[in-house]
PDB file of C-alpha atoms in Angstrom:
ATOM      1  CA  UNK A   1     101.938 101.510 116.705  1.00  0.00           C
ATOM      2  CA  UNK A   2      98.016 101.739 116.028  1.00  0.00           C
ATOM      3  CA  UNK A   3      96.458 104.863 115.858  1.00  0.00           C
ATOM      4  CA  UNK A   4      93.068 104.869 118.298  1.00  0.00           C
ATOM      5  CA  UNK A   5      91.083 107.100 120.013  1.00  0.00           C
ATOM      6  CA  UNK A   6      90.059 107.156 123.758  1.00  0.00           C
ATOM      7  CA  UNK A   7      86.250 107.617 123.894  1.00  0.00           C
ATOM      8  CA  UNK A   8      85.744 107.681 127.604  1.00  0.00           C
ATOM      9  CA  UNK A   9      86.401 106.354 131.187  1.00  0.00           C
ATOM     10  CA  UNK A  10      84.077 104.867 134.054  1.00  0.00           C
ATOM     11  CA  UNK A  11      85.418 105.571 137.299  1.00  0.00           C
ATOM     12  CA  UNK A  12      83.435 104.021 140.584  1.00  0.00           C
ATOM     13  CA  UNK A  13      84.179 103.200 143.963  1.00  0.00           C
ATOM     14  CA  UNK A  14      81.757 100.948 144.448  1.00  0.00           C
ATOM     15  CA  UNK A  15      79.603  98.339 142.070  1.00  0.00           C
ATOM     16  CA  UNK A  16      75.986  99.628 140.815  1.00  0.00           C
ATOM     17  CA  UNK A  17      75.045  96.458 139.100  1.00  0.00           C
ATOM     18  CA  UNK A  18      74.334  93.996 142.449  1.00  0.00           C
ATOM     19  CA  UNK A  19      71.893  91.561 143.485  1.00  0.00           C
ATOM     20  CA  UNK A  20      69.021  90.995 141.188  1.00  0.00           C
ATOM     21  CA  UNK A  21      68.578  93.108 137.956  1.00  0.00           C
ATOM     22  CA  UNK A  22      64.548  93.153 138.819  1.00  0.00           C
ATOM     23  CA  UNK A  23      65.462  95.551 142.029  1.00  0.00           C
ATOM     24  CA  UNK A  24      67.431  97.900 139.537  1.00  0.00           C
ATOM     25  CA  UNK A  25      70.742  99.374 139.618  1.00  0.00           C
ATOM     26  CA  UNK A  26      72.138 100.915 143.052  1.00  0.00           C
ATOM     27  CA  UNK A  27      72.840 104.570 143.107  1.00  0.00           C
ATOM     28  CA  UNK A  28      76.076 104.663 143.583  1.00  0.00           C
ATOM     29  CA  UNK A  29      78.788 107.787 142.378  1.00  0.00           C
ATOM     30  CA  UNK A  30      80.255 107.169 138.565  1.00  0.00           C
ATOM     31  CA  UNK A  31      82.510 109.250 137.203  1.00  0.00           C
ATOM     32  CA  UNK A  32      83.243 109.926 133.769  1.00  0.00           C
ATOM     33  CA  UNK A  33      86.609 112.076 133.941  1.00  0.00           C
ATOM     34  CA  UNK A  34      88.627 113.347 131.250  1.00  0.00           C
ATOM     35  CA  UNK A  35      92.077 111.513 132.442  1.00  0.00           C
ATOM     36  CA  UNK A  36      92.262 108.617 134.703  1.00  0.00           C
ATOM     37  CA  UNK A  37      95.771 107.336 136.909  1.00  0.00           C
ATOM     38  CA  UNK A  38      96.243 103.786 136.798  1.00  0.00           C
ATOM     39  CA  UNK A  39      98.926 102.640 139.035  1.00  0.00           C
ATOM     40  CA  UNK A  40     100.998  99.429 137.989  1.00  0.00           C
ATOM     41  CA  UNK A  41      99.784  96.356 140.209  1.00  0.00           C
ATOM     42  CA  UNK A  42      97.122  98.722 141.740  1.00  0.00           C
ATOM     43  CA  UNK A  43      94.107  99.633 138.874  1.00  0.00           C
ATOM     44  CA  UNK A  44      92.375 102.977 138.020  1.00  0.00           C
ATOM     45  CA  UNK A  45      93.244 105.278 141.291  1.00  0.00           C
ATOM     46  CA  UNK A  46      89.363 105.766 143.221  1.00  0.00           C
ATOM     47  CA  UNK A  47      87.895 102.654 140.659  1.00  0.00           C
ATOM     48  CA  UNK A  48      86.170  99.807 142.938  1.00  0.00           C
ATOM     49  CA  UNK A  49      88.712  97.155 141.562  1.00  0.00           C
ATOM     50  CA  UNK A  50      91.853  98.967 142.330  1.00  0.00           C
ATOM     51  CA  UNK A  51      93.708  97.341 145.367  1.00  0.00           C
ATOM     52  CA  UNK A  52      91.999  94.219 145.268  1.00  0.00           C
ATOM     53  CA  UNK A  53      93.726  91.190 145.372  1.00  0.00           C
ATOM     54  CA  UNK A  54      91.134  89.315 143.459  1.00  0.00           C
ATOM     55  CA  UNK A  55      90.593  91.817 140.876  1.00  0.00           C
ATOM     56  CA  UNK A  56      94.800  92.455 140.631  1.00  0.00           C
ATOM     57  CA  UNK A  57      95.183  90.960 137.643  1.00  0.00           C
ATOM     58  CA  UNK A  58      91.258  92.220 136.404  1.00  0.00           C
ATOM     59  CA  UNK A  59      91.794  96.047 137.565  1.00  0.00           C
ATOM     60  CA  UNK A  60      91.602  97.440 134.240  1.00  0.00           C
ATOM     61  CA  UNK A  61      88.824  96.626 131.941  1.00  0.00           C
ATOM     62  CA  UNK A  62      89.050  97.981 128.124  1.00  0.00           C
ATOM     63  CA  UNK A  63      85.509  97.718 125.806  1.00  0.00           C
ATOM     64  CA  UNK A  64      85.804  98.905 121.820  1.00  0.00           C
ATOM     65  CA  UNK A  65      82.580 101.494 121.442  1.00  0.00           C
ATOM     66  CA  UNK A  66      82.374  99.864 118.266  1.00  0.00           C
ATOM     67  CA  UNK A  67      81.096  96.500 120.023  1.00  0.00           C
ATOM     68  CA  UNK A  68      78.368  98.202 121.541  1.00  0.00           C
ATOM     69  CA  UNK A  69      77.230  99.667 118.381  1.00  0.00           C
ATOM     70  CA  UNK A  70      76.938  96.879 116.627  1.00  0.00           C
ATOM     71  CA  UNK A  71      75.154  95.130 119.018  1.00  0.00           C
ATOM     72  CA  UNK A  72      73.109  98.246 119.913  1.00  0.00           C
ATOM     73  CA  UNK A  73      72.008  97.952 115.680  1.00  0.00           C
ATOM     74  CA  UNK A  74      71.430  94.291 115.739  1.00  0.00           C
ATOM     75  CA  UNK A  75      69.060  94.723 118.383  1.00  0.00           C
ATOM     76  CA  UNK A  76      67.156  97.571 116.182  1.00  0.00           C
ATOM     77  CA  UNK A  77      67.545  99.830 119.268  1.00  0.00           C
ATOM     78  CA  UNK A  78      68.816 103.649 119.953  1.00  0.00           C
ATOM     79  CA  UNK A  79      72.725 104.166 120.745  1.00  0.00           C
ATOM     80  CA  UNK A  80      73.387 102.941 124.039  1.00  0.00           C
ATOM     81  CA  UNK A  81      75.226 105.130 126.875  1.00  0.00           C
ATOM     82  CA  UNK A  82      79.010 103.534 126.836  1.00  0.00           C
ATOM     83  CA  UNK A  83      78.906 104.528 130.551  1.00  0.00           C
ATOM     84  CA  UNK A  84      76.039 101.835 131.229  1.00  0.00           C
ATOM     85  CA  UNK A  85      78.662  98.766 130.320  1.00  0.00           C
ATOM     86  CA  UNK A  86      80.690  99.723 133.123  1.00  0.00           C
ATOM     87  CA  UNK A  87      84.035  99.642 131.281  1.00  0.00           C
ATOM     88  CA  UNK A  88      87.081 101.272 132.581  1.00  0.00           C
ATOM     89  CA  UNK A  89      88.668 102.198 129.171  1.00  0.00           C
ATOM     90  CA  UNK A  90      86.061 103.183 126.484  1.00  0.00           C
ATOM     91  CA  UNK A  91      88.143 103.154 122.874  1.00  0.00           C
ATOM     92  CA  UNK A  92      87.414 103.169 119.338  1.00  0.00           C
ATOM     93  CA  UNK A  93      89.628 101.906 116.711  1.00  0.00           C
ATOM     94  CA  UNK A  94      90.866  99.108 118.533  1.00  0.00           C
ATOM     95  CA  UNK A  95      90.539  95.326 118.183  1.00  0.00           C
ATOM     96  CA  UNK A  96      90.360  94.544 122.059  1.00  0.00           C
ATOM     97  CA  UNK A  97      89.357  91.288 121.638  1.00  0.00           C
ATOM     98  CA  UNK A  98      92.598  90.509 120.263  1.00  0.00           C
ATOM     99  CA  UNK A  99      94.665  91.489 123.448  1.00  0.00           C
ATOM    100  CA  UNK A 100      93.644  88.734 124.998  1.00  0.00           C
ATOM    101  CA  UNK A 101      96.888  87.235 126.673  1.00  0.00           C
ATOM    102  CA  UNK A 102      99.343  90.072 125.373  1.00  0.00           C
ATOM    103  CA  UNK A 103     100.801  93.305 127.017  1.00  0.00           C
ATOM    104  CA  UNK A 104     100.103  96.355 125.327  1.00  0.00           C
ATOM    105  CA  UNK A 105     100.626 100.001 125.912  1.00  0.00           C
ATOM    106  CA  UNK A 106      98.568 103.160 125.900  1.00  0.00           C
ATOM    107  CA  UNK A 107      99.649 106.149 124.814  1.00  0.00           C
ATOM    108  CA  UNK A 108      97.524 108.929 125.042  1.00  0.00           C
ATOM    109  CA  UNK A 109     100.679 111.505 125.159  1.00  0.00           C
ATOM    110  CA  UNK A 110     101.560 111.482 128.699  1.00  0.00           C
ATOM    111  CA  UNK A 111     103.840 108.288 127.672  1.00  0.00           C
ATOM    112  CA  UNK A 112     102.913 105.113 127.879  1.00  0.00           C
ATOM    113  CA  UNK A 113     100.575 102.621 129.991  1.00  0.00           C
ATOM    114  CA  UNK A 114     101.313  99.203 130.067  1.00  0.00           C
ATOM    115  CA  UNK A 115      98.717  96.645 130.466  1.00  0.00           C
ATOM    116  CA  UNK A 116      98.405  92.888 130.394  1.00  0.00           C
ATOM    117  CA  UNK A 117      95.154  91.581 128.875  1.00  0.00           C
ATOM    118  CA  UNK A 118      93.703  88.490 130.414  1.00  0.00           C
ATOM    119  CA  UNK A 119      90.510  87.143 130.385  1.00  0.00           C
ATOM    120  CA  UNK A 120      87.175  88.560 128.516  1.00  0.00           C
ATOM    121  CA  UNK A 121      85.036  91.069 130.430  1.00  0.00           C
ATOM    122  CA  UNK A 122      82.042  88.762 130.326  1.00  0.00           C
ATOM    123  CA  UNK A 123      78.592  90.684 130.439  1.00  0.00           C
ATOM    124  CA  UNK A 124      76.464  90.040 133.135  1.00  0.00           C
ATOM    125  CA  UNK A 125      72.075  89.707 132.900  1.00  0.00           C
ATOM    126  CA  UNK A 126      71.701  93.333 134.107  1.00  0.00           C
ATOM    127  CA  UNK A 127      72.892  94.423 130.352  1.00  0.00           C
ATOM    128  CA  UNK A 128      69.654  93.406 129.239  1.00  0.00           C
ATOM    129  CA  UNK A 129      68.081  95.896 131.813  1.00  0.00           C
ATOM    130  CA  UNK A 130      70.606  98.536 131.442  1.00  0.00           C
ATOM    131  CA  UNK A 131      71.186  98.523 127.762  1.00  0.00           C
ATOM    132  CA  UNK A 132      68.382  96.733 126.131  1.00  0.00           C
ATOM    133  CA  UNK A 133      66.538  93.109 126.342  1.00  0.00           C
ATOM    134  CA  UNK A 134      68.906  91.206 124.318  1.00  0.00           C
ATOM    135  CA  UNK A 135      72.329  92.841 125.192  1.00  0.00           C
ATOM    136  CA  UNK A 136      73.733  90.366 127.715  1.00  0.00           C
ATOM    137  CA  UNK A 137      73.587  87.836 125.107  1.00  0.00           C
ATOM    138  CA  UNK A 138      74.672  89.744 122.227  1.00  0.00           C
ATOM    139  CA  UNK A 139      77.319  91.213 124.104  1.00  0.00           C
ATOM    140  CA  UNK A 140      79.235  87.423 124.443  1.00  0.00           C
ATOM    141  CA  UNK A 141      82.320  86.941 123.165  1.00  0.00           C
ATOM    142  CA  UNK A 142      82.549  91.139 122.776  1.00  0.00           C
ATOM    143  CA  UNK A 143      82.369  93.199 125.877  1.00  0.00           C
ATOM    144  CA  UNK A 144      86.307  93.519 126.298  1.00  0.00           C
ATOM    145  CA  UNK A 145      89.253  92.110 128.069  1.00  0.00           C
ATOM    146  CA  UNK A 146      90.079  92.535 131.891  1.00  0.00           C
ATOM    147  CA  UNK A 147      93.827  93.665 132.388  1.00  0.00           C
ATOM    148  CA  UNK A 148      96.066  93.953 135.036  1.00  0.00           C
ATOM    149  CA  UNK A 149      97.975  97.617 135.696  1.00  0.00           C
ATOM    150  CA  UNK A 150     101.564  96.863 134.763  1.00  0.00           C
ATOM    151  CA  UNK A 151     102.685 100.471 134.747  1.00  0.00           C
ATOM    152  CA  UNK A 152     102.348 103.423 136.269  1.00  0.00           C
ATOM    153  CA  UNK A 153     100.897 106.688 134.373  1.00  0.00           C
ATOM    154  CA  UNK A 154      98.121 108.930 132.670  1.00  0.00           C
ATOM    155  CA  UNK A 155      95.317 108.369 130.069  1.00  0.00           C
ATOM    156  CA  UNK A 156      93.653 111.024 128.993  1.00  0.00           C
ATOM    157  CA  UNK A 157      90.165 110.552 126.791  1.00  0.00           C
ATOM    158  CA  UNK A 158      91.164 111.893 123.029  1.00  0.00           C
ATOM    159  CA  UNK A 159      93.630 110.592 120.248  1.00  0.00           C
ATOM    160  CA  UNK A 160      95.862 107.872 121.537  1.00  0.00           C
ATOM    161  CA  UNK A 161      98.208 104.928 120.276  1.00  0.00           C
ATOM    162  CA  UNK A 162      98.273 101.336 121.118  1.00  0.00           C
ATOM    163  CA  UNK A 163     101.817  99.504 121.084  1.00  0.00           C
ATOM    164  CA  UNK A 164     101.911  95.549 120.909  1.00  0.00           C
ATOM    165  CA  UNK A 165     105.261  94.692 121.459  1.00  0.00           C
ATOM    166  CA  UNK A 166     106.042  91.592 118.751  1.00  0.00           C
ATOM    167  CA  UNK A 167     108.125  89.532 120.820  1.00  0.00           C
ATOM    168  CA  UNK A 168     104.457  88.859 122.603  1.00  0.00           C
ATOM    169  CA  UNK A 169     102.967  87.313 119.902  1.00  0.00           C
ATOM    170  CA  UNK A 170     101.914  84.070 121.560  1.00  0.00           C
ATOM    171  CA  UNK A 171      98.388  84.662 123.177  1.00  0.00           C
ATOM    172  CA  UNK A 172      99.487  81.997 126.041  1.00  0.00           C
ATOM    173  CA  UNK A 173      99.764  84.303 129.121  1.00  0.00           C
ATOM    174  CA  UNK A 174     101.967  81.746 130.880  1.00  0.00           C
ATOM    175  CA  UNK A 175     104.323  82.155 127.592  1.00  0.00           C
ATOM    176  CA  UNK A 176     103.879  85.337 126.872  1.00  0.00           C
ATOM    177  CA  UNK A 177     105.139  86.402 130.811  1.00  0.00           C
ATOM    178  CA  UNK A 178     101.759  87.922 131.738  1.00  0.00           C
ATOM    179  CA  UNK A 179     100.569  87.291 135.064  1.00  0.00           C
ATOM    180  CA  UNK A 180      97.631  84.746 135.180  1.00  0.00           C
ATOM    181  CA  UNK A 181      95.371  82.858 137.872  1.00  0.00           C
ATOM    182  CA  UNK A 182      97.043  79.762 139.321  1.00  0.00           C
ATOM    183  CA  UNK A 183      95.047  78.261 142.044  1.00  0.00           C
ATOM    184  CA  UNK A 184      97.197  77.858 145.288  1.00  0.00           C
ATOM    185  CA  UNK A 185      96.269  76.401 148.937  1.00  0.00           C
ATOM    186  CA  UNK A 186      96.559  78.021 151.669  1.00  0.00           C
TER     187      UNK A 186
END
């Protein structure tokens, strides 16, 4: 059990970063709320992934704060607004690159929230508008994982705990019993 803390959530029903980063952001509602409900096989209840079929195994995305400050001081610029990377789950204190392939649990003390991590939450070109010129690059390899709900239950932003169960230690998701992408015809 890892000791972490929940910085933050970003809560949207619909995508702000569309079409071409030159015509700017769309205004579209973003909450940041002090608790969010994910529902297992569903997402982040009111979130513009949750309920998708594409995004079922992607409904959850986690970012460590820690990745944006680093990148934030290797681009010599001001803090950046966490809220601006479009992250679900905002933590600190956690290596989320490293939960790539595994199931893991939240605990923020409302019991815990399983999740499957799967692929990396790659950043897209409109970090260099919204952050600063620079950030979609530096952000590679850094701007979280994408997890599917596996649980049902409540995060709430402030001290938390992360559980990786051992028996998971493979980071195959097709060995490790997570659900992953297979390509099927229809």
């Amino acid at each position: 059990m890892l000791p972490i803390e929940i910085v933050g959530f970003v809560v949207s029903s619909a995508h702000a970063y569309e079409g071409r980063p030159a015509d700017g952001p769309r205004p579209v509602a973003t909450s940041s709320p002090d608790h969010i409900e994910v529902r297992a096989g569903h997402g982040v209840v009111g979130d513009r992934y949750a309920g998708h079929r594409a995004h079922r195994h992607a409904a959850v995305t986690v970012l460590a704060i820690e990745a944006l400050e680093a990148v934030a001081a290797e681009l010599g610029v001001p803090p950046f607004d966490p809220a601006a990377a479009r992250r679900t789950i905002l933590t600190r204190g956690l290596e989320v690159e490293a939960l790539r392939g595994r199931e893991f649990a939240i605990d923020s003390g409302d019991g815990p929230v399983l999740l499957g991590g799967g692929r990396p939450a790659a950043p897209c070109a409109w970090m260099d508008l919204v952050l600063a010129p620079g950030a979609h690059a530096a952000l590679r390899g850094r701007a979280g994982v994408r997890c599917a709900a596996l649980s049902t239950g409540t995060l709430r932003v402030g001290p938390a705990t992360v559980t990786v169960p051992d028996a998971l230690g493979d980071p195959d998701p097709a060995r490790a019993g997570l659900p992953h992408r297979r390509r099927t015809r229809v």
